[in-house]
C-alpha atoms as an extended CHARMM CRD file, in Angstrom:
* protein
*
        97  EXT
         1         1  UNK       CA            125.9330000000     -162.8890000000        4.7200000000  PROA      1               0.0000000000
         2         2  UNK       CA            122.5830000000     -164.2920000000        3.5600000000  PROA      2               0.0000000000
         3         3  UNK       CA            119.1270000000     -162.7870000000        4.3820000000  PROA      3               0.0000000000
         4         4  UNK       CA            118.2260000000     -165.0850000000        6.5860000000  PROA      4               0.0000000000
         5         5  UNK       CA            121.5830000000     -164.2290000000        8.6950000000  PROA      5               0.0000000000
         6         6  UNK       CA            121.5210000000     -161.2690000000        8.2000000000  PROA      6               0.0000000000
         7         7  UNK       CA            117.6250000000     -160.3500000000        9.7920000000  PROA      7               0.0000000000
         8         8  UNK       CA            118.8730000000     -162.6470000000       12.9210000000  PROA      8               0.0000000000
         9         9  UNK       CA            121.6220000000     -159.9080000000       13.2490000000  PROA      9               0.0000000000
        10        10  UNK       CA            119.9400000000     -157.2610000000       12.9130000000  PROA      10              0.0000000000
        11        11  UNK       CA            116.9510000000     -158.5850000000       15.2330000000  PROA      11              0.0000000000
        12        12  UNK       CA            119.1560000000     -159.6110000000       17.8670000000  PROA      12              0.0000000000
        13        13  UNK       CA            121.7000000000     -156.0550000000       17.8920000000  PROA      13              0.0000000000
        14        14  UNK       CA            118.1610000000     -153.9750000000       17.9060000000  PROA      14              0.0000000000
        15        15  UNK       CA            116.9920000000     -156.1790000000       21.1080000000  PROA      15              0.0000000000
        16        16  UNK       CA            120.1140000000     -154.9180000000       22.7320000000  PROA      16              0.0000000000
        17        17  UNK       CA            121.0820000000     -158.8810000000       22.9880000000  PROA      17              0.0000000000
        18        18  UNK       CA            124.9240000000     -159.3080000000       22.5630000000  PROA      18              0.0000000000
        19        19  UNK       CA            126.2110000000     -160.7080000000       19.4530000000  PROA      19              0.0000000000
        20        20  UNK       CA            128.7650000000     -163.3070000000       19.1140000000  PROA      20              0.0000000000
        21        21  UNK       CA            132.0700000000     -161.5880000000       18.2320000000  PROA      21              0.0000000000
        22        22  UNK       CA            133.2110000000     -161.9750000000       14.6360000000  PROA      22              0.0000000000
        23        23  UNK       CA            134.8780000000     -160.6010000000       12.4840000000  PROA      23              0.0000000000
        24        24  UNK       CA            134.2240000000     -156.9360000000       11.3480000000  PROA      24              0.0000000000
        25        25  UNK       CA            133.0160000000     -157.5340000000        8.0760000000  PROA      25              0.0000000000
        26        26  UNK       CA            130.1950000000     -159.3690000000        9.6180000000  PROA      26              0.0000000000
        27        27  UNK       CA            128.5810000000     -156.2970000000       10.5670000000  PROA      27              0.0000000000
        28        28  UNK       CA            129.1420000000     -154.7280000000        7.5530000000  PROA      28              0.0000000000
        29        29  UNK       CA            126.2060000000     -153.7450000000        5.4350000000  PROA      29              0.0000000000
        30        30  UNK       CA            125.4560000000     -154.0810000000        1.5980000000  PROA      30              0.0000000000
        31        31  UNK       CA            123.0770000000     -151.0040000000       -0.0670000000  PROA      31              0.0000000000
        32        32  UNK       CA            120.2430000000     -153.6290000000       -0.0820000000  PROA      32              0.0000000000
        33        33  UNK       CA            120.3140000000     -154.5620000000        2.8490000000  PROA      33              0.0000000000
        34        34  UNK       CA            120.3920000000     -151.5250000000        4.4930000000  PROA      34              0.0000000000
        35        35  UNK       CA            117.3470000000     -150.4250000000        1.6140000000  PROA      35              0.0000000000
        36        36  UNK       CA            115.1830000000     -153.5790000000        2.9130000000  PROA      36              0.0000000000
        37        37  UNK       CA            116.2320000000     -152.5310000000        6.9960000000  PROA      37              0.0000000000
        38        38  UNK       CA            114.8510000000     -149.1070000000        6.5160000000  PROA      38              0.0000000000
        39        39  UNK       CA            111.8520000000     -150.1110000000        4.1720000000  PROA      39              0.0000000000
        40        40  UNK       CA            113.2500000000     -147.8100000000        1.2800000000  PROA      40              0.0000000000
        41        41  UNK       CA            114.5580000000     -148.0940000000       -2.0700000000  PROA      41              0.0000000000
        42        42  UNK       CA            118.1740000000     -148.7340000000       -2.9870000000  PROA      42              0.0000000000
        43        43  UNK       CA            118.6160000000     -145.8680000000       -4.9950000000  PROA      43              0.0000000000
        44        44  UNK       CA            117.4050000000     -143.7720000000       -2.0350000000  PROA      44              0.0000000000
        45        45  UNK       CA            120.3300000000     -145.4770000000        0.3170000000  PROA      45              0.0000000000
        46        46  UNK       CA            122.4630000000     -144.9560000000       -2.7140000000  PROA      46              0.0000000000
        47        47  UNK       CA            121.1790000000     -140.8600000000       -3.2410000000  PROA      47              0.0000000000
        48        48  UNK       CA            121.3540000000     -140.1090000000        0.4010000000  PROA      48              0.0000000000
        49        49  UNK       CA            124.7120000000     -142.0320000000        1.0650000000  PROA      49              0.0000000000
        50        50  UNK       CA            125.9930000000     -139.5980000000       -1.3290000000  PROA      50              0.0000000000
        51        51  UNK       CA            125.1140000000     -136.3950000000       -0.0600000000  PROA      51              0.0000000000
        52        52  UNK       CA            121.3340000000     -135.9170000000        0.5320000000  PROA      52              0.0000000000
        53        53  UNK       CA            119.6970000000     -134.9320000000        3.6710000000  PROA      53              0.0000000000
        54        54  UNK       CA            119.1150000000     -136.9770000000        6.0950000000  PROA      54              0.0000000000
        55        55  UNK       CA            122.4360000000     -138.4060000000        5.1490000000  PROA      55              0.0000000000
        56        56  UNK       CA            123.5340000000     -142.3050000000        5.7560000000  PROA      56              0.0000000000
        57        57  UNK       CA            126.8520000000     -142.7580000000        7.3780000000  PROA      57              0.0000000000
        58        58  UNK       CA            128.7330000000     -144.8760000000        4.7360000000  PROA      58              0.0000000000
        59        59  UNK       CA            132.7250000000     -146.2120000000        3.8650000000  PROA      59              0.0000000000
        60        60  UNK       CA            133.3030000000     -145.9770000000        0.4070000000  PROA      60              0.0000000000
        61        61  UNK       CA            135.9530000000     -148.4180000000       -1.2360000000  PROA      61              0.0000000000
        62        62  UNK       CA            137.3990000000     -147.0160000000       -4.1900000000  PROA      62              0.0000000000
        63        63  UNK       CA            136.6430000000     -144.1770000000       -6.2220000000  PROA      63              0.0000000000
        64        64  UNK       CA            133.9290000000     -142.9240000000       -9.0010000000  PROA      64              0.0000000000
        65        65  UNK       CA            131.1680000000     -144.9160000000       -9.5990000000  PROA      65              0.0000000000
        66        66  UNK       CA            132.4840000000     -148.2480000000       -9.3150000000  PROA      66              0.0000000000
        67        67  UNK       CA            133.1330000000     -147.3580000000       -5.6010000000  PROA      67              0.0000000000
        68        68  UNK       CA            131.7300000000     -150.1610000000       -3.5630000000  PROA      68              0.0000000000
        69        69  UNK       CA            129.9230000000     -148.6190000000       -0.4510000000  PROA      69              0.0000000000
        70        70  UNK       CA            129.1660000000     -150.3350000000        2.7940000000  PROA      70              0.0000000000
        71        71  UNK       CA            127.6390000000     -149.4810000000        5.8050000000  PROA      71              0.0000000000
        72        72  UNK       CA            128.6710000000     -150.4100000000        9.3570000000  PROA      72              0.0000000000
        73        73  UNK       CA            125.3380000000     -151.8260000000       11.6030000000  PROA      73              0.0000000000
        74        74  UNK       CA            125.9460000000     -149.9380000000       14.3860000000  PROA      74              0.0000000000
        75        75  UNK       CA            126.0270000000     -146.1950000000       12.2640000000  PROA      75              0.0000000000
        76        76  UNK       CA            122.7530000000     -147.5250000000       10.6790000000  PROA      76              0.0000000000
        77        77  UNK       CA            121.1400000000     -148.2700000000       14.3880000000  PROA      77              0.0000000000
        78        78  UNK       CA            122.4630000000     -144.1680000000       15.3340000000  PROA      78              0.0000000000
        79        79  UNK       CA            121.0410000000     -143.0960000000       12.0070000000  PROA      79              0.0000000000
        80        80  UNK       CA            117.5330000000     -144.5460000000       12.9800000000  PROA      80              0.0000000000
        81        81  UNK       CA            117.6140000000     -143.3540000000       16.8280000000  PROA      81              0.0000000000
        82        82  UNK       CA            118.3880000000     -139.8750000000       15.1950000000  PROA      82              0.0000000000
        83        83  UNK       CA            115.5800000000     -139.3650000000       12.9180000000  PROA      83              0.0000000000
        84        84  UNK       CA            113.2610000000     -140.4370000000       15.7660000000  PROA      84              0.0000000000
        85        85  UNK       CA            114.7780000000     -138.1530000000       17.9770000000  PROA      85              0.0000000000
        86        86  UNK       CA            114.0760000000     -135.5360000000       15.4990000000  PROA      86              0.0000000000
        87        87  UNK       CA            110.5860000000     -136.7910000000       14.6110000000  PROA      87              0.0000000000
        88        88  UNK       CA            109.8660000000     -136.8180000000       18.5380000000  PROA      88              0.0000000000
        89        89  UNK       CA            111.1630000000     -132.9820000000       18.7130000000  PROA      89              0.0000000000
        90        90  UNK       CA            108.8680000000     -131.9250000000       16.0630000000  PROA      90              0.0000000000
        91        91  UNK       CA            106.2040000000     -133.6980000000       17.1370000000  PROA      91              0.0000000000
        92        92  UNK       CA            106.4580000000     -131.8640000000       20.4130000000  PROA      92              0.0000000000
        93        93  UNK       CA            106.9340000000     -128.5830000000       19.4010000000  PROA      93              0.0000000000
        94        94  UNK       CA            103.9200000000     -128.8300000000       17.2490000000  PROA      94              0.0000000000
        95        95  UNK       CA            102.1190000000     -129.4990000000       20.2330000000  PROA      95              0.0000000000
        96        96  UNK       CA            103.2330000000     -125.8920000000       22.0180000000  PROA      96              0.0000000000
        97        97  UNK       CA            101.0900000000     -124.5330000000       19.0530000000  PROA      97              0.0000000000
C-alpha cells in the first residue's frame, strides 16, 4: 500500500465514510505507518506493541525477532478513541480539584 493510499484510507475510515471492500490485508498496517498515523517513532510502536503501557493491539507473524508485526486499522482507530477517553477523564477529574 503506498503512502499516498494509504493517508486516503486512513482519512476516509476516520471521517466515518465507508470504504470500498477489499481484501483484508488492505487494512492491514505496517510499524511505520502506524508510527507516522500517531506522530511517534517506530521504535515506540515497536516498544509498546511489545508490552509497554499504553499498549498497541498488534498480530505477530512468526516468532523472535524476525516476527513481522502488523496492525489491523480499525484496533488502531479504538486505540486512539481510548487514550482520549482517558485523557478526557483526567482532565475532568482534575477539574473537581
Amino acid at each position: 500500500m503506498s503512502s499516498e493510499t494509504m493517508d486516503q484510507t486512513i482519512e476516509t475510515r476516520m471521517a466515518g465514510t465507508p470504504t470500498a471492500t477489499g481484501p483484508v490485508g488492505a487494512s492491514l498496517l505496517d510499524a511505520k505507518q502506524v508510527a507516522r498515523l500517531l506522530h511517534v517513532s517506530e521504535s515506540w510502536v515497536r516498544e509498546h506493541c511489545n508490552g509497554k503501557e499504553p499498549r498497541l493491539p498488534a498480530m505477530k507473524f512468526g516468532q523472535g525477532k524476525t516476527a513481522l508485526v502488523r496492525f489491523h486499522l480499525n484496533d488502531i482507530e479504538e486505540f486512539i478513541q481510548r487514550q482520549r477517553d482517558r485523557a478526557h477523564s483526567r482532565a475532568t477529574a482534575q477539574r473537581r480539584w
